[in-house]
CSV table of N, CA and C in Angstrom, one decimal:
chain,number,residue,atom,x,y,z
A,259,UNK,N,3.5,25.9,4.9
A,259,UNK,CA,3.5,24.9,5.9
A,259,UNK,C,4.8,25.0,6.7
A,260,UNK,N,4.9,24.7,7.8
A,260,UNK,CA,6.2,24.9,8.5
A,260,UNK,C,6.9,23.7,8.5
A,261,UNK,N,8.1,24.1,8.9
A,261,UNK,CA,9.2,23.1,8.9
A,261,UNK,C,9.0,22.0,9.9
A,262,UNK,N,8.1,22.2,10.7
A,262,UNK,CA,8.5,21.3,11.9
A,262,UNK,C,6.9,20.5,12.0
A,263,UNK,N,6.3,20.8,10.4
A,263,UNK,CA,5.1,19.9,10.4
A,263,UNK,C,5.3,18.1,10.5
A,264,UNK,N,6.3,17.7,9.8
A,264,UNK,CA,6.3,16.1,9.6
A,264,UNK,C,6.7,15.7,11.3
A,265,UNK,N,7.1,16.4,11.7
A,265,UNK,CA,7.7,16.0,13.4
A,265,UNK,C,6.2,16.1,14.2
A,266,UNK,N,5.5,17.2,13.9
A,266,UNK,CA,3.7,17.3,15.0
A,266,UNK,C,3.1,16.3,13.9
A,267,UNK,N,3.5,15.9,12.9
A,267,UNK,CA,2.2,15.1,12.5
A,267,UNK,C,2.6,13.5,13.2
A,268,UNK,N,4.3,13.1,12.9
A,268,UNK,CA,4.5,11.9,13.8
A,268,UNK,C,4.5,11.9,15.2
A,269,UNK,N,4.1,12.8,15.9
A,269,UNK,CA,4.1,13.1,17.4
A,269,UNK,C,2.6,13.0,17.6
A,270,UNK,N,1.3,13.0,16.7
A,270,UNK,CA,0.1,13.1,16.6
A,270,UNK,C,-0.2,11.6,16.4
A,271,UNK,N,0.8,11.3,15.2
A,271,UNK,CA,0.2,10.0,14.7
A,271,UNK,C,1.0,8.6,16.1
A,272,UNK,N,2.0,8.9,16.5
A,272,UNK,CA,2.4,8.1,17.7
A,272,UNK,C,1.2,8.2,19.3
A,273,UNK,N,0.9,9.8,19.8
A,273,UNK,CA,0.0,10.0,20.4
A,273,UNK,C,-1.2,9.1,20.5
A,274,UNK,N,-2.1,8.7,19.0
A,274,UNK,CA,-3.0,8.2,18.8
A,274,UNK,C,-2.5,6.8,19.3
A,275,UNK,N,-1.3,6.0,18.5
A,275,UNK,CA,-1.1,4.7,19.3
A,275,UNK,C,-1.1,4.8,20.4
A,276,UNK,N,-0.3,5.4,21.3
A,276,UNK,CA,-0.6,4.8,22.2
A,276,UNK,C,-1.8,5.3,23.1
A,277,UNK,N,-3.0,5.9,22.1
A,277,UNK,CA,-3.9,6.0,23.0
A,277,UNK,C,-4.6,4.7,23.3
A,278,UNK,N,-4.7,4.5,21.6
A,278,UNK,CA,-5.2,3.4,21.4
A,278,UNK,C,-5.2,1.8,21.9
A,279,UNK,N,-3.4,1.6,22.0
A,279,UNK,CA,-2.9,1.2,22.9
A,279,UNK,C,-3.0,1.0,24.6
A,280,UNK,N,-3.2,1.5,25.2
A,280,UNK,CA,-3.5,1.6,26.4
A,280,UNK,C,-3.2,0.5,27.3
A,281,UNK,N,-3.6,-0.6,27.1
A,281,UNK,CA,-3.9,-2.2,27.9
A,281,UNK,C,-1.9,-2.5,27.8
A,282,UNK,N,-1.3,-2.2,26.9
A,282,UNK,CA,-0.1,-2.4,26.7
A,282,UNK,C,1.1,-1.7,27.2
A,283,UNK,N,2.0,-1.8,28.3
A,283,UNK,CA,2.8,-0.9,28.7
A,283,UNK,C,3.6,-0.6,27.7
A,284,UNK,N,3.9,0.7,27.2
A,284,UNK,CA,4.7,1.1,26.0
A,284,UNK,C,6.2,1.6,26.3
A,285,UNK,N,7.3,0.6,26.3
A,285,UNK,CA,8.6,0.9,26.5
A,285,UNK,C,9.8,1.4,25.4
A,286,UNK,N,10.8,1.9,25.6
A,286,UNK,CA,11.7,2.1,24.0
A,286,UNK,C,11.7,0.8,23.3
A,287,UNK,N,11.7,-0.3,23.9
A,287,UNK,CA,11.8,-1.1,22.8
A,287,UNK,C,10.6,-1.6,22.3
A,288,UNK,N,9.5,-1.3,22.8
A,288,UNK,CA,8.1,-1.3,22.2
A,288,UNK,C,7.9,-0.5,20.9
A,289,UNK,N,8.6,0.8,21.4
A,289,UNK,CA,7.9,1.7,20.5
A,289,UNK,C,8.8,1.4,19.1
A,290,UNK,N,10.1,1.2,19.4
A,290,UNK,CA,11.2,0.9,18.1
A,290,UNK,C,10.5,-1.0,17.6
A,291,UNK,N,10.1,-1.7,18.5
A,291,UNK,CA,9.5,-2.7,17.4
A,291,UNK,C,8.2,-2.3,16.5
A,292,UNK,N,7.5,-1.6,17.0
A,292,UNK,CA,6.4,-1.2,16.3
A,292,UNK,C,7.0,-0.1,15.2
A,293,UNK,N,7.5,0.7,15.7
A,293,UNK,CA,8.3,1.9,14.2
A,293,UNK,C,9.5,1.7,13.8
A,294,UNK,N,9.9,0.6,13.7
A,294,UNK,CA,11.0,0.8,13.1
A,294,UNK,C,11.1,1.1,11.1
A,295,UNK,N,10.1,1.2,11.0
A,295,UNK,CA,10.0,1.3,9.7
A,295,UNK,C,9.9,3.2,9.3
A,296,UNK,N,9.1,3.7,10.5
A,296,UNK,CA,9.1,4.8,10.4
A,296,UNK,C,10.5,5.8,11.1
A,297,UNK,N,11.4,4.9,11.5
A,297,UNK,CA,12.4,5.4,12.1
A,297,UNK,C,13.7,5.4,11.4
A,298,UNK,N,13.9,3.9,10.1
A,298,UNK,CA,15.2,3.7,9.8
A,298,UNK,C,14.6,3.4,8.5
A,299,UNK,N,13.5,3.4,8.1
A,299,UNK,CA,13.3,2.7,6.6
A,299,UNK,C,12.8,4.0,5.4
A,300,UNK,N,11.5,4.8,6.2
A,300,UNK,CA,11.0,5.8,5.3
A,300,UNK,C,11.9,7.2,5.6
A,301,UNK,N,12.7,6.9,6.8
A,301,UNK,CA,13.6,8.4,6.2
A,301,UNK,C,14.6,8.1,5.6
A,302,UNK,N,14.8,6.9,5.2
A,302,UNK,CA,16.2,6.7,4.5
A,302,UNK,C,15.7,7.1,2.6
A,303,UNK,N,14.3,6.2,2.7
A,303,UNK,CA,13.8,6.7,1.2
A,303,UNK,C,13.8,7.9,0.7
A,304,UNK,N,13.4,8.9,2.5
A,304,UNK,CA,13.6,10.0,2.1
A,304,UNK,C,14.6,11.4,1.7
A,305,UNK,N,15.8,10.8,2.6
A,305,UNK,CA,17.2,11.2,2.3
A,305,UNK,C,17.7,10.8,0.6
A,306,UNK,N,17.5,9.9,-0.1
A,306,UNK,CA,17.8,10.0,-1.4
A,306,UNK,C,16.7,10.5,-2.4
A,307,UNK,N,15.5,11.1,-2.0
A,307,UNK,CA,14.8,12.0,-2.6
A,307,UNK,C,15.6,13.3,-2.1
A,308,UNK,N,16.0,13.9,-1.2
A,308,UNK,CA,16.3,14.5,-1.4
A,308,UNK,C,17.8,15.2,-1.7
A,309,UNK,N,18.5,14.0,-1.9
A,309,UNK,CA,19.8,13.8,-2.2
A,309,UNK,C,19.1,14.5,-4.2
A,310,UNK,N,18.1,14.0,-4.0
A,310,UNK,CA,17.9,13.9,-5.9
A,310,UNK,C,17.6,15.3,-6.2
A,311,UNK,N,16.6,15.6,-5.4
A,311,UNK,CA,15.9,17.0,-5.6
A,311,UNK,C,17.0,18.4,-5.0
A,312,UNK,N,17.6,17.9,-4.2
A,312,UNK,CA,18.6,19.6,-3.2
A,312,UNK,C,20.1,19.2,-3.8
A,313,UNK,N,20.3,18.0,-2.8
A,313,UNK,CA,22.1,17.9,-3.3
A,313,UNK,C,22.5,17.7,-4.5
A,314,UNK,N,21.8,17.1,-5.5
A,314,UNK,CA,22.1,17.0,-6.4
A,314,UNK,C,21.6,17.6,-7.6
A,315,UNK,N,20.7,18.4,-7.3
A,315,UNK,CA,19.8,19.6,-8.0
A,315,UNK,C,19.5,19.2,-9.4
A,316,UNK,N,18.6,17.8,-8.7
A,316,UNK,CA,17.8,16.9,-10.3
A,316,UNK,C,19.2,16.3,-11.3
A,317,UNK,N,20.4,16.1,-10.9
A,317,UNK,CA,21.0,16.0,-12.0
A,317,UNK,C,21.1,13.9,-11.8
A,318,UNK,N,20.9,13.6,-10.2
A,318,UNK,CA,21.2,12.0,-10.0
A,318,UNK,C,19.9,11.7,-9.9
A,319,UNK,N,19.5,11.6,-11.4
A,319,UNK,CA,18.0,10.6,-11.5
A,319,UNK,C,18.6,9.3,-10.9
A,320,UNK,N,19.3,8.5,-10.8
A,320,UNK,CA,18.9,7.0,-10.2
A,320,UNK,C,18.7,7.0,-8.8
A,321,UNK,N,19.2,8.5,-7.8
A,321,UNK,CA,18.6,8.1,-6.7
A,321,UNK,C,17.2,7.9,-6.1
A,322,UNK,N,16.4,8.3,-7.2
A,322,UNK,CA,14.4,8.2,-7.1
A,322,UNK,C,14.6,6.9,-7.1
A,323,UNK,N,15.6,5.8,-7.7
A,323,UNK,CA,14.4,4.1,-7.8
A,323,UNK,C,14.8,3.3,-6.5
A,324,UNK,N,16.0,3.5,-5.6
A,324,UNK,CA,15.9,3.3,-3.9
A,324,UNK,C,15.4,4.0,-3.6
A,325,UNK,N,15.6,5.3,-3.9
A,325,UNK,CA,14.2,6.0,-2.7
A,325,UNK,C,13.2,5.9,-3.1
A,326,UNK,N,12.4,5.6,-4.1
A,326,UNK,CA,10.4,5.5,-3.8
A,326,UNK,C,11.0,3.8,-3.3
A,327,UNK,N,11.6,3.0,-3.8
A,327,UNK,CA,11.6,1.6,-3.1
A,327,UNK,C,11.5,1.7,-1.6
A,328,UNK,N,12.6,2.2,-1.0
A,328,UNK,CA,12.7,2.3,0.3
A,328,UNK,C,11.6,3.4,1.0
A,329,UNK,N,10.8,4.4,0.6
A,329,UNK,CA,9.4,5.0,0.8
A,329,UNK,C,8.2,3.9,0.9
A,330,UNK,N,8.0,3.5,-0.3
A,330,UNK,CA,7.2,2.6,-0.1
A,330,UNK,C,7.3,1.2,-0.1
A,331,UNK,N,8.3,0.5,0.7
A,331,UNK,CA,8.4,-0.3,1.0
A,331,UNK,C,8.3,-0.1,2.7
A,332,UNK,N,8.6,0.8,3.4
A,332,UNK,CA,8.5,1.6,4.4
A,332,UNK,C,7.3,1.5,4.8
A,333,UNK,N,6.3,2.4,4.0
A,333,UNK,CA,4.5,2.7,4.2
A,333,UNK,C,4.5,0.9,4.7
A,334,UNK,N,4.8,0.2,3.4
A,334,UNK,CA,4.2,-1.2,3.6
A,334,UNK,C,4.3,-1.7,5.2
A,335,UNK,N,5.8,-1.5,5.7
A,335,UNK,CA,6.0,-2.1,6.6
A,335,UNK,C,5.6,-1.9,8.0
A,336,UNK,N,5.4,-0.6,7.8
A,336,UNK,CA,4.6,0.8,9.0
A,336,UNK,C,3.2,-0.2,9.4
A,337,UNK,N,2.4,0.2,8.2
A,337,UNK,CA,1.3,-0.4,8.3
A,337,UNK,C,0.8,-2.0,8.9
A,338,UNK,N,2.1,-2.5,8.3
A,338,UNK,CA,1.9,-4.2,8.7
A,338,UNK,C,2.4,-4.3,10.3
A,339,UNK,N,3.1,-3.6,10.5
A,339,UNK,CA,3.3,-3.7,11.9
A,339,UNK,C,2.1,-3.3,12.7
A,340,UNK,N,1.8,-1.7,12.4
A,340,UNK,CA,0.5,-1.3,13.3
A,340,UNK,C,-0.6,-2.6,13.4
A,341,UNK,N,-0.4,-2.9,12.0
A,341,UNK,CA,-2.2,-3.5,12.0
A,341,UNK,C,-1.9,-5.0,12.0
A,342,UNK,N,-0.8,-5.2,12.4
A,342,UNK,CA,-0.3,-6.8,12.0
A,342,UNK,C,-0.8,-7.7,10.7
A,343,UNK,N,-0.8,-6.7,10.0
A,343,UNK,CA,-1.4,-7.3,8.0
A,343,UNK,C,-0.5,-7.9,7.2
A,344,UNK,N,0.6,-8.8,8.0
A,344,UNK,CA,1.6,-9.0,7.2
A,344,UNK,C,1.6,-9.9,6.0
A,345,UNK,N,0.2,-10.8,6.1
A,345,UNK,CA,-0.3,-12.0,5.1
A,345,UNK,C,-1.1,-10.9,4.0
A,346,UNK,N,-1.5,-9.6,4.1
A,346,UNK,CA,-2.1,-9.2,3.3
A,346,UNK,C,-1.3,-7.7,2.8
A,347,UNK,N,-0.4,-7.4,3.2
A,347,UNK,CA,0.5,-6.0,2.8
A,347,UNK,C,1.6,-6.5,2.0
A,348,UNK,N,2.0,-7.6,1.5
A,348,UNK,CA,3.1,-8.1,1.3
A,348,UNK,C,3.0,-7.6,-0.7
A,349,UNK,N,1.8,-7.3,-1.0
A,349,UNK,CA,1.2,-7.4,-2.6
A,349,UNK,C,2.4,-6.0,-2.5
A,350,UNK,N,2.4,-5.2,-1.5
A,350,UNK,CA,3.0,-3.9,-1.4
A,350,UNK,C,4.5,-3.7,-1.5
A,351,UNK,N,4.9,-5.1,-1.2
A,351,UNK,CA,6.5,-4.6,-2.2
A,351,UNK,C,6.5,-4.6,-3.4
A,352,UNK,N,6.0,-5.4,-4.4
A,352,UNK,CA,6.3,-4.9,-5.5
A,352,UNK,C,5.4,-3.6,-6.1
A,353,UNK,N,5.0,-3.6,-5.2
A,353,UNK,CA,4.1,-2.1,-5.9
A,353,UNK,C,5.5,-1.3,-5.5
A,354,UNK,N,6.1,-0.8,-4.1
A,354,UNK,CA,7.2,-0.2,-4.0
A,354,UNK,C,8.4,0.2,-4.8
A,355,UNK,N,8.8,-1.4,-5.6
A,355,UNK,CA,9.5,-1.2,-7.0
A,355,UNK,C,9.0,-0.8,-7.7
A,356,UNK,N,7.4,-0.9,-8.0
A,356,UNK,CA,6.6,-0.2,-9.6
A,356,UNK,C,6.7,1.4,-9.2
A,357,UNK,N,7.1,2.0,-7.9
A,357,UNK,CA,7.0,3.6,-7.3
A,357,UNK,C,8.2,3.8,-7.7
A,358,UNK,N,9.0,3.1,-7.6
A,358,UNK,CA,10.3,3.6,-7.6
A,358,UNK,C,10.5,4.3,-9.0
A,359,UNK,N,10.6,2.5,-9.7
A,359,UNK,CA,11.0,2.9,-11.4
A,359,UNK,C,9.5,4.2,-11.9
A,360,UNK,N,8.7,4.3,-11.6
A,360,UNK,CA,7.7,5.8,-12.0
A,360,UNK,C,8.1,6.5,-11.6
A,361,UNK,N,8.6,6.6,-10.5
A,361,UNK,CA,9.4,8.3,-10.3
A,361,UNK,C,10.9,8.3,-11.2
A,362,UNK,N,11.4,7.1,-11.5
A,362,UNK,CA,12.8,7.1,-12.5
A,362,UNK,C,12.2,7.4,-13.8
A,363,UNK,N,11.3,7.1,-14.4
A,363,UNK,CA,10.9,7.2,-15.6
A,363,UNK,C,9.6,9.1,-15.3
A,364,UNK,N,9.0,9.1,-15.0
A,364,UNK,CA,8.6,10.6,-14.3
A,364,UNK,C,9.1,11.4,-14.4
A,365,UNK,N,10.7,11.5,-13.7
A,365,UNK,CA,11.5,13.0,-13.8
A,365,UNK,C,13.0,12.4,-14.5
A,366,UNK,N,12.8,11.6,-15.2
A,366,UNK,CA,13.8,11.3,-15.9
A,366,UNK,C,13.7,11.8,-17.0
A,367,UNK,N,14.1,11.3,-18.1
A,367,UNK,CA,13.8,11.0,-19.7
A,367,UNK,C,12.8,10.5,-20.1
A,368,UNK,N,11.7,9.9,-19.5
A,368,UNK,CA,10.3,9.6,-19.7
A,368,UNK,C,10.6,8.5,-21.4
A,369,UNK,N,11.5,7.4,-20.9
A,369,UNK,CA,11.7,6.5,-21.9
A,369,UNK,C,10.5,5.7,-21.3
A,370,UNK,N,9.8,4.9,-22.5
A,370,UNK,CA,8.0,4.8,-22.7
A,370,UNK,C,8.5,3.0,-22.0
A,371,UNK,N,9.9,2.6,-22.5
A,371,UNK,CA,10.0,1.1,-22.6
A,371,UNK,C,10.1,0.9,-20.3
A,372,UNK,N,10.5,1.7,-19.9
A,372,UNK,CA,10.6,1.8,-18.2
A,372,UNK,C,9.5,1.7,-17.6
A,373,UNK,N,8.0,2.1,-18.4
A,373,UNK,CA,6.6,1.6,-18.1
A,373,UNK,C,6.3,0.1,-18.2
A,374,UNK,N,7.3,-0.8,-18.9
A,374,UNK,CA,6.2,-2.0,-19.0
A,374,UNK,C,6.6,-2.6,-17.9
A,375,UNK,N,7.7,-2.5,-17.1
A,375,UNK,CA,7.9,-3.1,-15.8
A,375,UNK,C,6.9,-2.1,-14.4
A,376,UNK,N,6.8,-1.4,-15.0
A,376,UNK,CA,6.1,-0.5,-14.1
A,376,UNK,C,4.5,-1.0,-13.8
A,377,UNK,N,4.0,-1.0,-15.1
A,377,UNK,CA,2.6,-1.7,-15.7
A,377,UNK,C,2.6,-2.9,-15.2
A,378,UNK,N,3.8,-4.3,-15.1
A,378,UNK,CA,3.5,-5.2,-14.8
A,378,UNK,C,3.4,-5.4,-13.4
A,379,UNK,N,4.4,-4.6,-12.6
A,379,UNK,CA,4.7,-5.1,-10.9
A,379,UNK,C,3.1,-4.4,-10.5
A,380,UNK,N,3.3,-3.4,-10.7
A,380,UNK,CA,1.9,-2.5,-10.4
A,380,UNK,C,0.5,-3.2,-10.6
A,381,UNK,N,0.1,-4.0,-12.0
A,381,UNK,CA,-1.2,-4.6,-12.1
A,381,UNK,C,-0.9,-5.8,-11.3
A,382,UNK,N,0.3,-6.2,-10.9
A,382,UNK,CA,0.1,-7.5,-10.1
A,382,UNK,C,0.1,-7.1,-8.8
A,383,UNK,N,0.6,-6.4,-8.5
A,383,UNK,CA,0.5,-6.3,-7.2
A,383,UNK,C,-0.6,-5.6,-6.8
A,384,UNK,N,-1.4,-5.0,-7.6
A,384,UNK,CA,-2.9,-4.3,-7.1
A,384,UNK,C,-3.7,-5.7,-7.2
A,385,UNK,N,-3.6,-6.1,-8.3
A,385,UNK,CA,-4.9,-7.4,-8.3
A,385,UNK,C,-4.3,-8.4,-7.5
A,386,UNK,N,-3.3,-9.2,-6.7
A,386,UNK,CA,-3.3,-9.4,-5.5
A,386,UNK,C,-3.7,-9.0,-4.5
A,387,UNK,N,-3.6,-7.4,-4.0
A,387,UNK,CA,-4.5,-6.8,-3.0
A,387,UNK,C,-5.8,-6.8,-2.8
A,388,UNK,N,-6.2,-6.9,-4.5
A,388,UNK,CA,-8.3,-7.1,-4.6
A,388,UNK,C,-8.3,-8.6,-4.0
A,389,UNK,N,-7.6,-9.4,-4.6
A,389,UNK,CA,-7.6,-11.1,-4.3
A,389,UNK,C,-7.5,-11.1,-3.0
A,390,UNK,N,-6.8,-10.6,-2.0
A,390,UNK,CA,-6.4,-10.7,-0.5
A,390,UNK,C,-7.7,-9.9,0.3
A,391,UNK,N,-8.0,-9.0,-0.4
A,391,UNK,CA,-8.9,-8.2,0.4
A,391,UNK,C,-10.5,-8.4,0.2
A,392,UNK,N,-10.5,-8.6,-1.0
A,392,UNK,CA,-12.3,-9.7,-1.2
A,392,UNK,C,-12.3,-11.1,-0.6
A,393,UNK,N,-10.8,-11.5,-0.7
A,393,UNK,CA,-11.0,-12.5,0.1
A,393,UNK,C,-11.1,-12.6,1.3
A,394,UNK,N,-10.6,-12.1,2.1
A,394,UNK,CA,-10.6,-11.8,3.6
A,394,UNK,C,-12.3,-11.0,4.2
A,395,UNK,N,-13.2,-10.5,3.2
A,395,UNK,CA,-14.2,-10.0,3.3
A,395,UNK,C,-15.1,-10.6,3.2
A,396,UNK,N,-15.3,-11.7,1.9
A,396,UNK,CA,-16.1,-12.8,1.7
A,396,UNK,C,-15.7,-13.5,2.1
A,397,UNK,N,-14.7,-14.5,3.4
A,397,UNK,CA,-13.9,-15.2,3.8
A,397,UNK,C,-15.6,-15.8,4.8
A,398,UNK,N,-15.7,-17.3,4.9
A,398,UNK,CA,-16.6,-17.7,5.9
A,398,UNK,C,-16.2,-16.9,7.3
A,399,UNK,N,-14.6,-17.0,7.8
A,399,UNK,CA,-15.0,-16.5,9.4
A,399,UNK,C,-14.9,-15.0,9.4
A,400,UNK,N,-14.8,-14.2,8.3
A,400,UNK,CA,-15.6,-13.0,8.4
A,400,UNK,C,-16.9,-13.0,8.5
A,401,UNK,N,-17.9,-13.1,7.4
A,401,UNK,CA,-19.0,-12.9,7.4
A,401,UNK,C,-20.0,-14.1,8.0
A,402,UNK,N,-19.4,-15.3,8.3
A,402,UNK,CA,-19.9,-16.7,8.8
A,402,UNK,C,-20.7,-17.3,7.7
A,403,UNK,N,-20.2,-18.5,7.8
A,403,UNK,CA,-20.6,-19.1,6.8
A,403,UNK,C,-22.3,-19.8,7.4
A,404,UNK,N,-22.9,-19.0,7.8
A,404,UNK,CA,-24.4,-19.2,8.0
A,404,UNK,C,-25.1,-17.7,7.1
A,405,UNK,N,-24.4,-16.8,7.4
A,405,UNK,CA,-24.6,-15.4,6.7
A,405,UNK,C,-24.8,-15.9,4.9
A,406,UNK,N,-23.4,-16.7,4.7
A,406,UNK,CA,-22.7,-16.9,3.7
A,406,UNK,C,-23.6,-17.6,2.9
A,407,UNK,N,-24.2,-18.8,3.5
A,407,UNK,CA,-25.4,-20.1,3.2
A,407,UNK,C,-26.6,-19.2,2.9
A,408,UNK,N,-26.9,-18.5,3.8
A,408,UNK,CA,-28.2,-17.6,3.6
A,408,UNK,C,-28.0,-16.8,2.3
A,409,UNK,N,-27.2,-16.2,2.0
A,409,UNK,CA,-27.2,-15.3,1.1
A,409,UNK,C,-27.0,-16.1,-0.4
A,410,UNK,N,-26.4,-17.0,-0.2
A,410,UNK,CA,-26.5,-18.2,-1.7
A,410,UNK,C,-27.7,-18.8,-1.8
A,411,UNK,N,-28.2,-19.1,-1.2
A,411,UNK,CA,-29.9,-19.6,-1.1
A,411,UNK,C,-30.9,-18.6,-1.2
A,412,UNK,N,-31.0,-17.2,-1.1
A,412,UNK,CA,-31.5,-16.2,-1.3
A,412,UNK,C,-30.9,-15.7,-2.8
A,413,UNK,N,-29.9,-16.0,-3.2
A,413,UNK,CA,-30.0,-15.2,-4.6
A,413,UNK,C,-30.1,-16.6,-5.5
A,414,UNK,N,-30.1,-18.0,-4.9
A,414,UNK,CA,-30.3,-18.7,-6.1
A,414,UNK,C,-32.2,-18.7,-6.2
A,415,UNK,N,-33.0,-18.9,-5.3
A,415,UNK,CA,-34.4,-18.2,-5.5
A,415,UNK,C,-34.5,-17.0,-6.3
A,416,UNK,N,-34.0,-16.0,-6.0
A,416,UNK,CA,-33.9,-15.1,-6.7
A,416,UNK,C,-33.8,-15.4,-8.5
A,417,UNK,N,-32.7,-15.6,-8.8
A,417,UNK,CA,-32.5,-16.2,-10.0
A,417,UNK,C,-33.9,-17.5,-10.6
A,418,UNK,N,-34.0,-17.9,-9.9
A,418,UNK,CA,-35.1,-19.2,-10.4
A,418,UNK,C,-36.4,-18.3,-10.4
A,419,UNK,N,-36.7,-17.2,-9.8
A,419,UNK,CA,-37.8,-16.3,-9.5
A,419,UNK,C,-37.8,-15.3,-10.7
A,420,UNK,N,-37.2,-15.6,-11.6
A,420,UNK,CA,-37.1,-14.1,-12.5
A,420,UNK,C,-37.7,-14.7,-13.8
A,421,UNK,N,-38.7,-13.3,-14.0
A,421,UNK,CA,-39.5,-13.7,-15.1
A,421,UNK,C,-38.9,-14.3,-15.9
A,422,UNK,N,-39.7,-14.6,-17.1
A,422,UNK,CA,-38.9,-15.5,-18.2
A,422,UNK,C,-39.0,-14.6,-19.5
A,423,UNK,N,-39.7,-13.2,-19.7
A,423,UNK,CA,-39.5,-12.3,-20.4
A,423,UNK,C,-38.2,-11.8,-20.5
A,424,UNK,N,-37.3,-12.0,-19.4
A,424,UNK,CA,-35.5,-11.1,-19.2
A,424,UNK,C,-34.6,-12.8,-20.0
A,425,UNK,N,-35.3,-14.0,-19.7
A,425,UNK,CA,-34.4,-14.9,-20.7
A,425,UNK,C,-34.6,-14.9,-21.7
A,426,UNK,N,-36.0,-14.5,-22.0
A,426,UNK,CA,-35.9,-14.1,-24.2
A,426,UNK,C,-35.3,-13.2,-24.6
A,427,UNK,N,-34.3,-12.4,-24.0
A,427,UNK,CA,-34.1,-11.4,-24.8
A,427,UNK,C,-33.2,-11.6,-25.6
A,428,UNK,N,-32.7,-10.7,-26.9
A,428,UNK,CA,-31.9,-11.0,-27.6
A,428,UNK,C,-30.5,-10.3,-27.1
A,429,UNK,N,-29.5,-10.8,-27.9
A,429,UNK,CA,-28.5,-10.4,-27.2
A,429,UNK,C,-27.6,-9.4,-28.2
């Protein structure tokens, strides 16, 4: 892969905004409110990855737990800007801490006790994203709450309609 792939892929992935964009005149300070996360947040995460990996040739494990923090805390903020998800990307900082301390505990010493904070930010901040994101799916002014009424009255028939051979069974 060449050196000057990450520059055509954010020159591709800017391109598409503002195709997408269009209706919106796109000025420098347009484009720095919408990226600034991709401009001052995920290369900074990136600079101490590779402070860890080149300059310091694996020897400064603590620089992986700001840099996956500042990486993915970055993604998070990228995204919330594009899509304006900021009520629902927020589960994504602490997943950014659970990235961090995994890559400290990954290419570190692989001490087993640096998983249980890992385990915790991480299962909480996933099962808030299911919570935020089934909610916003099954939400009345998503699907409308006439959809919503129909489909509860169609499976409670349903249920009252079902043989009575599947209630004897044993368990």
């Amino acid at each position: 892969m060449s050196k000057k792939a990450p520059l055509g892929a954010l020159l591709v992935l800017v391109g598409i905004f503002l195709f997408t964009s269009r209706d919106n005149v796109m000025g420098p300070g347009k484009v720095m409110a919408y990226f600034w996360p991709s401009l001052f947040v995920i290369p900074l995460g990136l600079l101490f990855h590779w402070m860890y990996f080149y300059a310091t040739e694996r020897r400064g494990i603590g620089l992986l737990i700001p840099g996956g923090i500042l990486f993915g805390a970055g993604i998070v903020c990228q995204i919330s800007m594009l899509f304006d998800g900021w009520a629902y990307m927020w589960p994504g900082f602490p997943l950014a801490v659970a990235f961090g301390l995994f890559e400290f505990y990954w290419f570190g010493k692989r001490n087993r006790w640096m998983l249980v904070p890992v385990f915790i930010l991480g299962s909480a901040s996933i099962i808030f994203f299911v919570a935020f994101t089934l909610g916003t799916i099954f939400s009345f002014h998503f699907i409308g709450q006439t959809t919503a009424a129909v489909a509860l009255v169609v499976a409670g028939v349903l249920l009252m309609l079902k043989k009575k051979s599947d209630d004897n069974s044993t368990y």
